[in-house]
PDB file of C-alpha atoms in Angstrom:
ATOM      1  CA  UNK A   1      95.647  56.720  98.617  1.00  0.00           C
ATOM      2  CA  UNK A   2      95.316  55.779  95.144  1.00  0.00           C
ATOM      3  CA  UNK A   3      99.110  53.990  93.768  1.00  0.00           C
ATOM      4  CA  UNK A   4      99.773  53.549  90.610  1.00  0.00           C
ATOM      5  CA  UNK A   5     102.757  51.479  89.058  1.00  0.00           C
ATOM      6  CA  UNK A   6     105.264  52.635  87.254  1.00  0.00           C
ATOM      7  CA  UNK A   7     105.080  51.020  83.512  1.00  0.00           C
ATOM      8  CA  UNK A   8     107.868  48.327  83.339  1.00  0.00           C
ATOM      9  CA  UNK A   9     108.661  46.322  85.942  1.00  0.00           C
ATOM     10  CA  UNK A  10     112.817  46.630  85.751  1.00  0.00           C
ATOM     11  CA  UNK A  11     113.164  50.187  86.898  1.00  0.00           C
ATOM     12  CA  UNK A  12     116.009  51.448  88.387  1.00  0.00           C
ATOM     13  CA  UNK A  13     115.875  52.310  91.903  1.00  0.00           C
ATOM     14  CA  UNK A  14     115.895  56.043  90.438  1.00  0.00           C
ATOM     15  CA  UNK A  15     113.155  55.595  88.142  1.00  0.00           C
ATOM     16  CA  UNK A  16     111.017  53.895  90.575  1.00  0.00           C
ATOM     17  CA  UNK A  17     112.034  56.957  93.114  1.00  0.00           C
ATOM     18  CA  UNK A  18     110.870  59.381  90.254  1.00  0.00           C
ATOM     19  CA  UNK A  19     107.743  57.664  89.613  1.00  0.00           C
ATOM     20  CA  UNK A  20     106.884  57.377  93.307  1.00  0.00           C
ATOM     21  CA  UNK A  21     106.950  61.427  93.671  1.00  0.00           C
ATOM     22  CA  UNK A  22     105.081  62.067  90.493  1.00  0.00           C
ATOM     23  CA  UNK A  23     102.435  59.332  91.704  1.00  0.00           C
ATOM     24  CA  UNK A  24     102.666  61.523  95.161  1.00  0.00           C
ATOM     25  CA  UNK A  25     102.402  64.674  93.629  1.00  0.00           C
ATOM     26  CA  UNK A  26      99.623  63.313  91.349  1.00  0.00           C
ATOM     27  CA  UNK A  27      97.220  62.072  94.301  1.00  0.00           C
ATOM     28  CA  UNK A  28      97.494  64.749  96.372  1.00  0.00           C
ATOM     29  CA  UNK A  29      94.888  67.151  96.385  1.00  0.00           C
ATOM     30  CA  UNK A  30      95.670  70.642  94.862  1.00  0.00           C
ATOM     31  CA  UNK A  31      95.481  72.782  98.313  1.00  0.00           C
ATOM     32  CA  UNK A  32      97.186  70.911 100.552  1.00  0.00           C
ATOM     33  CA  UNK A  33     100.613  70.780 101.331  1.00  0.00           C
ATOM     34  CA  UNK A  34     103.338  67.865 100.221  1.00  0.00           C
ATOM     35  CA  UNK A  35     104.381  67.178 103.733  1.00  0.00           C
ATOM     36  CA  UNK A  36     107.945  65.096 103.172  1.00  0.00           C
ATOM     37  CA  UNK A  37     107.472  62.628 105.551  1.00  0.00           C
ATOM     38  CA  UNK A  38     104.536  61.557 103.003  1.00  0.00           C
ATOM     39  CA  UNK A  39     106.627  61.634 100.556  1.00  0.00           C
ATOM     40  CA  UNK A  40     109.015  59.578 102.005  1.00  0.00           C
ATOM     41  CA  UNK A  41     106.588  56.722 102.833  1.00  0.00           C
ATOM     42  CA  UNK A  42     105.412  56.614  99.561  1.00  0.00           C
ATOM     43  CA  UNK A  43     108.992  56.510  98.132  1.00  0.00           C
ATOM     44  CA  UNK A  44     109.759  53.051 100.440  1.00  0.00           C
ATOM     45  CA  UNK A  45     106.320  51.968  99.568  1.00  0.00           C
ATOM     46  CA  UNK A  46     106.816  51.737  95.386  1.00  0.00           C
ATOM     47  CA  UNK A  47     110.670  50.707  96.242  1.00  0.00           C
ATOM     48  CA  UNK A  48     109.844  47.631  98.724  1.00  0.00           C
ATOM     49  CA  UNK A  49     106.811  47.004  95.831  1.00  0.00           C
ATOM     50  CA  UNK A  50     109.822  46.602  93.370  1.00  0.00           C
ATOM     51  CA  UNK A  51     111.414  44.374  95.043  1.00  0.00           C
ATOM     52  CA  UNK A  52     114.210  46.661  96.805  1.00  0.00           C
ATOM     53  CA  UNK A  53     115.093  47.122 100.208  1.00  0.00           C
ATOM     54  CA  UNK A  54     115.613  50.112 102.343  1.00  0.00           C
ATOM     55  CA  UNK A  55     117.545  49.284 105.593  1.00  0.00           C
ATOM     56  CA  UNK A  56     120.101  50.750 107.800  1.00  0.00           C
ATOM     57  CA  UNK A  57     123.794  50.015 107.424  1.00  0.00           C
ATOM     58  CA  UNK A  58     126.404  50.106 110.774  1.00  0.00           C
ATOM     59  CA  UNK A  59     128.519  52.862 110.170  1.00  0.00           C
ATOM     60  CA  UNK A  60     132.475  51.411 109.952  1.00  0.00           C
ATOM     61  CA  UNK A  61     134.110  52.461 113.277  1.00  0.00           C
ATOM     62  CA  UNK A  62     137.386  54.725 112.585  1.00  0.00           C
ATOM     63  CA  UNK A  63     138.832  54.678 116.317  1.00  0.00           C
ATOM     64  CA  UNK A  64     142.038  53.136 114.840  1.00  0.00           C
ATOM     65  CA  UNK A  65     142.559  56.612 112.986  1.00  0.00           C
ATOM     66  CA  UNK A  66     142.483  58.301 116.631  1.00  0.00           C
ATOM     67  CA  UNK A  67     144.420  56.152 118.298  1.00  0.00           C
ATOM     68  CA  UNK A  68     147.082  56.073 115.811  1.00  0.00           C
ATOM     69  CA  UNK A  69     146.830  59.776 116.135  1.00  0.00           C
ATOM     70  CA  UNK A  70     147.021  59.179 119.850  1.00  0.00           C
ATOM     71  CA  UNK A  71     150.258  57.196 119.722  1.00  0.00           C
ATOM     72  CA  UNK A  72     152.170  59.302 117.310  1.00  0.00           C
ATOM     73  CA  UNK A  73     151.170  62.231 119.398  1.00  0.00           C
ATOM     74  CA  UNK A  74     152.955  60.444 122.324  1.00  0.00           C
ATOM     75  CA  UNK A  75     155.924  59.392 120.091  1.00  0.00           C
ATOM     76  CA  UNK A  76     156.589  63.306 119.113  1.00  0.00           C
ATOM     77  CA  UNK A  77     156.447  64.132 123.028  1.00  0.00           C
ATOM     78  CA  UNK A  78     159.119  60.987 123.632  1.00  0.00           C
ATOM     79  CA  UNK A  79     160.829  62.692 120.885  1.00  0.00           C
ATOM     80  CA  UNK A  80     160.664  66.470 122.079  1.00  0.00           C
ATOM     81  CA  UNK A  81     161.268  65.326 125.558  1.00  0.00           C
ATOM     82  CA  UNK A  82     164.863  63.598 124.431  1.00  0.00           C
ATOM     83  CA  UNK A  83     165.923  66.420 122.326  1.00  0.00           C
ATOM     84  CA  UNK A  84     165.388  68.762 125.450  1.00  0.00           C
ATOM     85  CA  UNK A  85     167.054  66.463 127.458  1.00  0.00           C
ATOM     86  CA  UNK A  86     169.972  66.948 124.886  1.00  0.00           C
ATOM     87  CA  UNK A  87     169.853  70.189 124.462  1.00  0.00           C
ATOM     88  CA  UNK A  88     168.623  70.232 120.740  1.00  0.00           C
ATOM     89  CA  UNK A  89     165.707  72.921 120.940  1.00  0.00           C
ATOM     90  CA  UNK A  90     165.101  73.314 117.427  1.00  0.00           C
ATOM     91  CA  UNK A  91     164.572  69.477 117.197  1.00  0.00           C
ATOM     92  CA  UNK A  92     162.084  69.528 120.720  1.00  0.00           C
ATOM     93  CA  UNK A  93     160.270  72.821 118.686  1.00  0.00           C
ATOM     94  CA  UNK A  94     159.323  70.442 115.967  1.00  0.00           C
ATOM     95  CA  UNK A  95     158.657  67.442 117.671  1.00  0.00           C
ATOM     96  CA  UNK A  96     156.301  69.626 120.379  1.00  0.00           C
ATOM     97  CA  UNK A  97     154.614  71.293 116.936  1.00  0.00           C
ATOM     98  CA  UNK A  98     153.896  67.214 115.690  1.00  0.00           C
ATOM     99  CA  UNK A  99     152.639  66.076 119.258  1.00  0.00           C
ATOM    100  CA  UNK A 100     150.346  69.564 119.152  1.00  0.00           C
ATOM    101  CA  UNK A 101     149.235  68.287 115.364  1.00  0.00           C
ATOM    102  CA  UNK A 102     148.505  64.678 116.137  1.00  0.00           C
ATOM    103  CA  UNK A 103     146.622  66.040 119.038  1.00  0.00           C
ATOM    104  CA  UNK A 104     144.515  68.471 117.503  1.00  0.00           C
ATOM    105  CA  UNK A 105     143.629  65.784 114.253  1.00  0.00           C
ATOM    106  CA  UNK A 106     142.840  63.210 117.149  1.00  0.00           C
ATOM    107  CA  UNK A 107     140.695  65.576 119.125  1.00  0.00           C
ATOM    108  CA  UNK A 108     138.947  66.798 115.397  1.00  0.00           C
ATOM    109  CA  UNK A 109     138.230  63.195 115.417  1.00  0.00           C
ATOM    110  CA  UNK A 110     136.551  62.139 118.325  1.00  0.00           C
ATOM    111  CA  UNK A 111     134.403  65.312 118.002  1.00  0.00           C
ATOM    112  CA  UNK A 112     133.354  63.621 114.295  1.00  0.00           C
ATOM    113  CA  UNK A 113     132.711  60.111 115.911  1.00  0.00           C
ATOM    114  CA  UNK A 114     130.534  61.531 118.628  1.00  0.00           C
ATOM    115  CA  UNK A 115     128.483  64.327 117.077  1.00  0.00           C
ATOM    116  CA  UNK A 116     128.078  61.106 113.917  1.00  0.00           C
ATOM    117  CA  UNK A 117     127.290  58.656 116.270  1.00  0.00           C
ATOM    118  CA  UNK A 118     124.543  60.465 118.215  1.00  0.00           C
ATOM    119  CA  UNK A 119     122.739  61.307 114.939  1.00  0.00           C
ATOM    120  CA  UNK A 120     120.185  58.730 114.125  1.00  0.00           C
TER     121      UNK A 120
END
């Protein structure tokens, strides 16, 4: 594959990204296909030849959200459960409504963190 390099040498990571496809785009023959994975290498090639590199970050771990979620969901049933216990329904209605919201956000959570997590 024939590279060429981009004319200055202090491109920004876009320019060098931009000159990278045109040099793609530019070597490869007229009647076959730009397959992206090509692409791609070539990208990483002219960015780790300027000096850049391309690696994968950890992804910050929000389980304190859910189990925040978690506990406050278990502090609204405390609450609903004492204000049954006194006989304030309207009270135990909202409570049982904040345990059932804390729930669902902690459930709509986990699903993120799992179906994230298992992506490469």
């Amino acid at each position: 594959m024939n590279r060429t390099q981009p004319p200055r040498q202090d491109c920004t990571p876009i320019d060098i990204i931009t000159n990278a496809l045109d040099d793609h785009w530019l070597t490869t023959p007229p009647g076959e296909p730009i397959y992206h994975l090509q692409a791609a290498a070539h990208v990483l090639n002219h960015l780790e030849d300027h000096g850049y590199t391309v690696r994968a970050t950890p992804r910050p771990r929000r389980h304190a959200l859910t189990v925040l979620d978690l506990a406050l969901a278990a502090a609204c049933t405390a609450a609903a459960l004492a204000s049954l216990a006194l006989g304030h329904w309207i009270w135990a209605s909202f409570a049982a409504a904040g345990a059932a919201l804390f729930l669902h956000e902690a459930h709509q959570q986990h699903r993120t963190h799992t179906t994230t997590e298992s992506r490469p």
